[in-house]
Coordinates of C-alpha atoms in Angstrom, one line a residue:
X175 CA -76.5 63.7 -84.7
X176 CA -74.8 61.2 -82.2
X177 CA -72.6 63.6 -80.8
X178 CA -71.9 66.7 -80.7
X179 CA -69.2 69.1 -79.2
X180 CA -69.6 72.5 -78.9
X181 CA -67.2 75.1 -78.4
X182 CA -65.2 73.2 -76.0
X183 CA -62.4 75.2 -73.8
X184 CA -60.5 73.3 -71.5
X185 CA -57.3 74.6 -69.1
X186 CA -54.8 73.2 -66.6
X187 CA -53.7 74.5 -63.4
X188 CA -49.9 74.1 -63.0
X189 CA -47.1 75.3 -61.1
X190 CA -46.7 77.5 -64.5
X191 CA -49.9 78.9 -64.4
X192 CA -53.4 78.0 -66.3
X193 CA -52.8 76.6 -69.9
X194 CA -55.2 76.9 -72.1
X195 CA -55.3 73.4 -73.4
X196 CA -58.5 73.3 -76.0
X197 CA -59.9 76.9 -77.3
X198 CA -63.7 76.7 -78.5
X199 CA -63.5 73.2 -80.3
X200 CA -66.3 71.9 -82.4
X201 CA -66.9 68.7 -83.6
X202 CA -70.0 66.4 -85.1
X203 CA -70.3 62.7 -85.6
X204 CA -72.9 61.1 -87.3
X205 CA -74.2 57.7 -86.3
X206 CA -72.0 55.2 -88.5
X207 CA -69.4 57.7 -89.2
X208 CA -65.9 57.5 -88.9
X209 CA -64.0 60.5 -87.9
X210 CA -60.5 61.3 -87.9
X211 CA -59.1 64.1 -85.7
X212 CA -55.0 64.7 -86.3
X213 CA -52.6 66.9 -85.4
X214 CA -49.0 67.1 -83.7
X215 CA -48.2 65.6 -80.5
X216 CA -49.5 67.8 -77.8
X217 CA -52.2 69.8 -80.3
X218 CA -55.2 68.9 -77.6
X219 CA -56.4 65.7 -79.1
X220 CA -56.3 63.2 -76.8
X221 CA -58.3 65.9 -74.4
X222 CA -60.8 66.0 -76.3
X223 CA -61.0 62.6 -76.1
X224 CA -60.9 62.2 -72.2
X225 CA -63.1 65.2 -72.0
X226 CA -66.4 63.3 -73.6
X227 CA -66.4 60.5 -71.2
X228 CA -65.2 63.2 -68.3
X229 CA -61.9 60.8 -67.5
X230 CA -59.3 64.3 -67.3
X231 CA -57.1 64.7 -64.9
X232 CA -58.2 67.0 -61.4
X233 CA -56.5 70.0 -62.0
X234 CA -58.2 70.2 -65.2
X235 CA -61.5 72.5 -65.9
X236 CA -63.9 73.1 -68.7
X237 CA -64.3 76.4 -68.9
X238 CA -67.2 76.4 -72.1
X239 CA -69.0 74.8 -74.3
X240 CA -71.1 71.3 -74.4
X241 CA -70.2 68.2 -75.1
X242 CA -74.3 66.5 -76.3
X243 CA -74.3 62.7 -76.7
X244 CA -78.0 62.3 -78.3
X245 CA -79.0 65.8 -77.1
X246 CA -77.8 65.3 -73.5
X247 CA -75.1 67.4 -72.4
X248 CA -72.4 64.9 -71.2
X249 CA -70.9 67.8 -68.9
X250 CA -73.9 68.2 -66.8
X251 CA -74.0 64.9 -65.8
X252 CA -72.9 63.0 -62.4
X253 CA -70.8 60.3 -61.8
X254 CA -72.8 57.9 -61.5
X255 CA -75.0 59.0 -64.9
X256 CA -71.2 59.2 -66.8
X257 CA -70.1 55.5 -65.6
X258 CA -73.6 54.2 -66.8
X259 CA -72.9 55.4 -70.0
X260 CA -69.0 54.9 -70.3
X261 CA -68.0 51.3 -72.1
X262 CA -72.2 50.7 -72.6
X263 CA -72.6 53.8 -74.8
X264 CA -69.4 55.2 -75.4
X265 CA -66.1 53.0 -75.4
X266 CA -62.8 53.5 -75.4
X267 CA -59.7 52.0 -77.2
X268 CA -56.0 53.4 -75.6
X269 CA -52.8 53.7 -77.3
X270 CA -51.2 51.3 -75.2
X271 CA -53.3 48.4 -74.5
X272 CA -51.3 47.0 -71.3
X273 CA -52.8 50.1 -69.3
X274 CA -56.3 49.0 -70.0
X275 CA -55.8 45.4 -69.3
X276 CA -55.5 44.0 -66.1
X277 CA -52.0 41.9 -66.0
X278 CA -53.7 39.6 -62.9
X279 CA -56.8 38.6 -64.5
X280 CA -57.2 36.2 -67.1
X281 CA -58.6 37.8 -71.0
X282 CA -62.0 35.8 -70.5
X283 CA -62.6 37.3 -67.3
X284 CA -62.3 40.6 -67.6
X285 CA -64.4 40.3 -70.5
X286 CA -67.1 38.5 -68.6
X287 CA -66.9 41.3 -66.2
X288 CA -67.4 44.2 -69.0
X289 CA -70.4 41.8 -70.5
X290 CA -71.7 41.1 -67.1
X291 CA -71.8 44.9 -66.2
X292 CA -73.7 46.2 -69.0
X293 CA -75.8 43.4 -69.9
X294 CA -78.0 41.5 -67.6
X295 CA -76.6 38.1 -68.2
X296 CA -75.4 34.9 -66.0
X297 CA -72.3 34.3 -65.6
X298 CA -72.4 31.2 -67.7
X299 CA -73.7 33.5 -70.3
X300 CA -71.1 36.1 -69.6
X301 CA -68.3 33.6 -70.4
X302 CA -69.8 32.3 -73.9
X303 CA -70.3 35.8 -74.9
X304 CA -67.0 36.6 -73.9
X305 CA -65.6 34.0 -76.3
X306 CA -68.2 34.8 -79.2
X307 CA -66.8 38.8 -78.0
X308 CA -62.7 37.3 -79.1
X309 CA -63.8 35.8 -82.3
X310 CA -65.5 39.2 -83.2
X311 CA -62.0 40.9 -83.4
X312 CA -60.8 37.7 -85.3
X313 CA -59.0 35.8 -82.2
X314 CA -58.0 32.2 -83.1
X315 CA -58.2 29.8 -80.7
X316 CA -60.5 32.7 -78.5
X317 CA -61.1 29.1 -75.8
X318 CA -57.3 29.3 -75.3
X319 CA -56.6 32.8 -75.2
X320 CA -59.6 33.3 -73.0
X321 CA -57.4 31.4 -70.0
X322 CA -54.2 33.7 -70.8
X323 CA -53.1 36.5 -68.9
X324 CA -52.0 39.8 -70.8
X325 CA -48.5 39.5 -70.5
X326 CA -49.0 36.1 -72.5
X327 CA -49.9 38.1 -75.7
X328 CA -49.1 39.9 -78.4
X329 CA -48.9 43.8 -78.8
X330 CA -51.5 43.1 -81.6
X331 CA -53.6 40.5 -79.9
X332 CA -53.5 42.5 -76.3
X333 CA -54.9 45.2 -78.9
X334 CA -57.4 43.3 -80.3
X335 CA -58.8 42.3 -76.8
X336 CA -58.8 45.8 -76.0
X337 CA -61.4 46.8 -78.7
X338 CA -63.3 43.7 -77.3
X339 CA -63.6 45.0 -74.4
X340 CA -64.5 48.2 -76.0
X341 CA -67.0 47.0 -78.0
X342 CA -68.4 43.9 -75.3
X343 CA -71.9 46.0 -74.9
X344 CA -71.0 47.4 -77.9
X345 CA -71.8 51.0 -77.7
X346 CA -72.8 53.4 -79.9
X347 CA -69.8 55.1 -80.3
X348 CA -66.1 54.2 -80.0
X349 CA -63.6 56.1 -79.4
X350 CA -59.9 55.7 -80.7
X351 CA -56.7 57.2 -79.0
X352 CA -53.9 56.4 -81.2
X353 CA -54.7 52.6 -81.2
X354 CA -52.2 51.5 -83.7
X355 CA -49.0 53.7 -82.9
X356 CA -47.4 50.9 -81.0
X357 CA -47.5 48.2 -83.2
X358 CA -45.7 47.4 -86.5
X359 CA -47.4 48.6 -90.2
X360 CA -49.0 44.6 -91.6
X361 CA -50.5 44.7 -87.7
X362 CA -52.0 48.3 -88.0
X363 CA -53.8 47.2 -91.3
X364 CA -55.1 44.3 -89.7
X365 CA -56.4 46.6 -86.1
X366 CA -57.9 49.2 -88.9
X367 CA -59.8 46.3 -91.4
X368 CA -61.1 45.3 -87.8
X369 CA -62.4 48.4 -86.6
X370 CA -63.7 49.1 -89.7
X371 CA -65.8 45.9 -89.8
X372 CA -66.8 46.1 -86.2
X373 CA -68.4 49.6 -87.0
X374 CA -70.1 48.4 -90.4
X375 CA -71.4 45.0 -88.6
X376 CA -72.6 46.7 -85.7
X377 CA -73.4 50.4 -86.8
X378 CA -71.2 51.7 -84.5
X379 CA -69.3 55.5 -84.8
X380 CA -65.5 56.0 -84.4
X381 CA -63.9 58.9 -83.3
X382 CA -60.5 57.9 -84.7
X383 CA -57.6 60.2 -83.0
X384 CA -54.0 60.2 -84.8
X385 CA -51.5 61.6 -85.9
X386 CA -51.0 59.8 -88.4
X387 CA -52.7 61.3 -92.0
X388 CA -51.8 58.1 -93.9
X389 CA -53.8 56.2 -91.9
X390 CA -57.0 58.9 -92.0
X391 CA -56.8 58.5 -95.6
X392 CA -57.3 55.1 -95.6
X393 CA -59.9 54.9 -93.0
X394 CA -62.1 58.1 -92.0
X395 CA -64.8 59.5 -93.6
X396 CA -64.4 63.0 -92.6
X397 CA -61.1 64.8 -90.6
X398 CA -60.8 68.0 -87.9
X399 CA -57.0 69.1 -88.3
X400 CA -56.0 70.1 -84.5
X401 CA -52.9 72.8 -84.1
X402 CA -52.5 73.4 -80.0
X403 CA -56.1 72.9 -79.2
X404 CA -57.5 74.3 -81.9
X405 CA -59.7 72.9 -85.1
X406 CA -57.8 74.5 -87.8
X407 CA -59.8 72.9 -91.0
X408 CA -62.1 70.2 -91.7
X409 CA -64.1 68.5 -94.4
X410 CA -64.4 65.2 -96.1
X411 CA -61.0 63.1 -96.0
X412 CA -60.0 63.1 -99.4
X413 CA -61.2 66.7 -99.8
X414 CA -58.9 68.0 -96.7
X415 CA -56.2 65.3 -98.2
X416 CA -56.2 66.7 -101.6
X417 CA -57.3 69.8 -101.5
X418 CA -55.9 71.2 -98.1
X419 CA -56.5 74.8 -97.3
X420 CA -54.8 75.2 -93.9
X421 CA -51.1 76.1 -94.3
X422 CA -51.0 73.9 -91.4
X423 CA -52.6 70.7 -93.1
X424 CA -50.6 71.9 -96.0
X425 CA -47.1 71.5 -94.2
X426 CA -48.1 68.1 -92.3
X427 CA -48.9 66.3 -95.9
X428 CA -46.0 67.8 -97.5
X429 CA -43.7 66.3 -94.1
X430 CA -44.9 63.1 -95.4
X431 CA -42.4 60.1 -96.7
X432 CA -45.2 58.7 -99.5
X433 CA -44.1 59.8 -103.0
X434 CA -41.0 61.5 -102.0
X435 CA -38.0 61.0 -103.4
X436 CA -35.8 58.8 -100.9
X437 CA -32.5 61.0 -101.7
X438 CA -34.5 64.5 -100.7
X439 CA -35.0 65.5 -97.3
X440 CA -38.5 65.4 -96.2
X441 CA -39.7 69.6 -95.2
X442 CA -40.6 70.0 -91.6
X443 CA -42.3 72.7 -90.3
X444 CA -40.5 76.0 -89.1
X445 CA -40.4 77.1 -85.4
X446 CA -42.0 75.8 -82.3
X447 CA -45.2 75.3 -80.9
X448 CA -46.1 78.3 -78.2
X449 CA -46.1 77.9 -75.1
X450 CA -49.9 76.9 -74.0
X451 CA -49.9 79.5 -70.7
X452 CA -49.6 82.6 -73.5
X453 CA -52.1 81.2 -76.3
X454 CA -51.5 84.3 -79.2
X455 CA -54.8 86.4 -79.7
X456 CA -55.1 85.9 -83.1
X457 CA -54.3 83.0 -85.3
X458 CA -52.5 79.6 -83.4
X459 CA -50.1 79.0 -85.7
X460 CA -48.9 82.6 -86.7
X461 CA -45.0 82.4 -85.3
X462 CA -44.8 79.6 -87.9
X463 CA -47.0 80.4 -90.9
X464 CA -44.8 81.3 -94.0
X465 CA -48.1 82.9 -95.3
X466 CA -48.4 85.1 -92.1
X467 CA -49.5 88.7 -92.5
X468 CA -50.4 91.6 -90.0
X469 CA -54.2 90.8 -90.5
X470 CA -52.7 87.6 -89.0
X471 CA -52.7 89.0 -85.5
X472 CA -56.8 89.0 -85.3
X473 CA -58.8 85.4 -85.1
X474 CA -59.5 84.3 -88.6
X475 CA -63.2 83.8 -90.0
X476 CA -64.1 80.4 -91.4
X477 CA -63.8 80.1 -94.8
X478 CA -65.6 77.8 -96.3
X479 CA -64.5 76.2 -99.7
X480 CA -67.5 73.4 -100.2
X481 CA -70.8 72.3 -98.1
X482 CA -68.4 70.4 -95.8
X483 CA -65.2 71.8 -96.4
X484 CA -63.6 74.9 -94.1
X485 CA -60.6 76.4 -93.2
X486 CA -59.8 79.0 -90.2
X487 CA -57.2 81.2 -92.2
X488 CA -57.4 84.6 -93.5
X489 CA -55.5 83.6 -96.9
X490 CA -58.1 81.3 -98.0
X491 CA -60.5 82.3 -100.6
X492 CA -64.2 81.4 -99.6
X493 CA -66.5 80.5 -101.9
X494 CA -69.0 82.8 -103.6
X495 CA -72.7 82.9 -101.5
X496 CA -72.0 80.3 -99.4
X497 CA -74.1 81.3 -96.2
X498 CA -72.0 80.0 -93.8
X499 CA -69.1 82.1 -94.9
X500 CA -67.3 84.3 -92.6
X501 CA -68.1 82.8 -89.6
X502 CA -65.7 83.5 -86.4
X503 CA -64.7 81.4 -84.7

């Protein structure tokens, strides 16, 4: 296993209190594999995210769990061992590319700079890499855009350097926050065929982070469904696609547009998200569950409905001797 998170809790001191951001998450990614993690805006995602290469904010705390890249807990770490394996091991693709880019330096320079810190190359060297980095991510002309400054590109090209930078040392595993909200449908295609060539030509994993299920569907090989910092299901894409178990998965395919009719109004999901500072004791998404019950109010077991498949929910029917069955979580 490349990595490996385990039961990860993570709060926030506020002027409201402590929120309890993530609750015991747990996820696995192979080496090669592509996985998707989705859920609302605000369901604890991107944490996770900052949380493996230990970039949240101060008044944030882990309270449990590990977080083992190659059997080496991440969280017990220094700073000095994190930034040796940030971008060389682990990189990192934003949502908005303009805040990983620096607008005063020219594109072939801050890539030289990248290539120059984990590799131990001239500068000369450093420079043809660089370029040779741009036509990875399908750049034209990478000589020219090498001498242009960020604000001289594209929202798709200034992407595109992005996960060149990401993926200058290239590391083992590559992480993906949002990376194609910003930019218009024919571009995301184009970002996604990219990323998914960079990680079959250079055996590198994705942890792909969206909202997005379309895309997911299209691009990851296995999904974690996230409601307010919790992992609610997961299992193979087109199992957890087709097949959902969650009643929240449920309601976030059926909010899709794709095979609606155009004249209908699409369903959104009832009620509000709680309030993170008073988390509910049993299931996270009881006050909008139309399947809720009064057995509803405890944590729901696992319920497992395949070798990968599993569902935290008390209405799902678990298959017959499956070992793993009826695990808390």
């Amino acid at each position: 296993m490349l990595l490996e998170i385990k039961e990860l809790s993570v709060s926030f001191e506020s002027i409201y209190g402590k929120s309890h951001v993530l609750d015991h998450v747990s996820i696995n990614i192979k080496k090669g594999e592509i996985i998707g993690v989705v859920g609302e805006s605000g369901s604890g995602k991107s944490v996770t995210a900052l949380a493996i290469i230990r970039l949240l904010h101060k008044n944030a705390s882990i309270d449990s769990g590990e977080i083992l890249y190659e059997n080496e807990n991440l969280l017990t770490k220094d700073e000095k061992e994190i930034q040796a394996i940030r971008g060389k091991k682990i990189g990192m693709v934003f949502q908005e590319p303009m805040t990983a880019l620096n607008p005063t330096m020219k594109i072939g320079k801050q890539l030289a700079n990248v290539i120059r810190k984990h590799r131990e190359v001239s500068k000369k060297e450093a420079h043809e890499l660089a370029i040779e980095t741009l036509k990875d991510v399908k750049i034209k002309d990478a000589e020219k855009v090498s001498e242009k400054y960020p604000f001289q590109l594209s929202g798709g090209m200034r992407q595109r350097v992005v996960i060149a930078l990401a993926m200058a040392a290239p590391p083992d595993l590559l992480i993906a926050d949002e990376p194609t909200t910003a930019l218009d449908v024919t571009v995301q295609n184009e970002i996604l065929k990219l990323m998914k060539s960079l990680s079959e030509k250079k055996g590198t994993s994705i942890l792909f982070i969206t909202h997005d299920l379309a895309v997911v569907g299209n691009f990851c090989d296995r999904v974690y469904v996230m409601y307010q910092g919790k992992i609610v299901e997961s299992g193979k894409t087109a199992d957890v696609l087709h097949k959902p178990e969650h009643p929240y998965t449920r309601a976030l395919i059926e909010s899709l547009p794709e095979g609606k009719n155009p004249d209908e109004p699409l369903k959104v999901i009832d009620g509000e998200p709680f309030v993170l500072n008073s988390r509910p004791t049993g299931c996270v998404f009881i006050a909008r569950c139309p399947l809720k019950t009064e057995q509803c109010s405890n944590v729901p077991p696992v319920r497992w409905r395949g070798t990968d498949h599993w569902a935290a929910c008390w209405e799902v029917e678990e298959n017959a001797g499956n070992p793993l069955a009826r695990k808390e979580i």
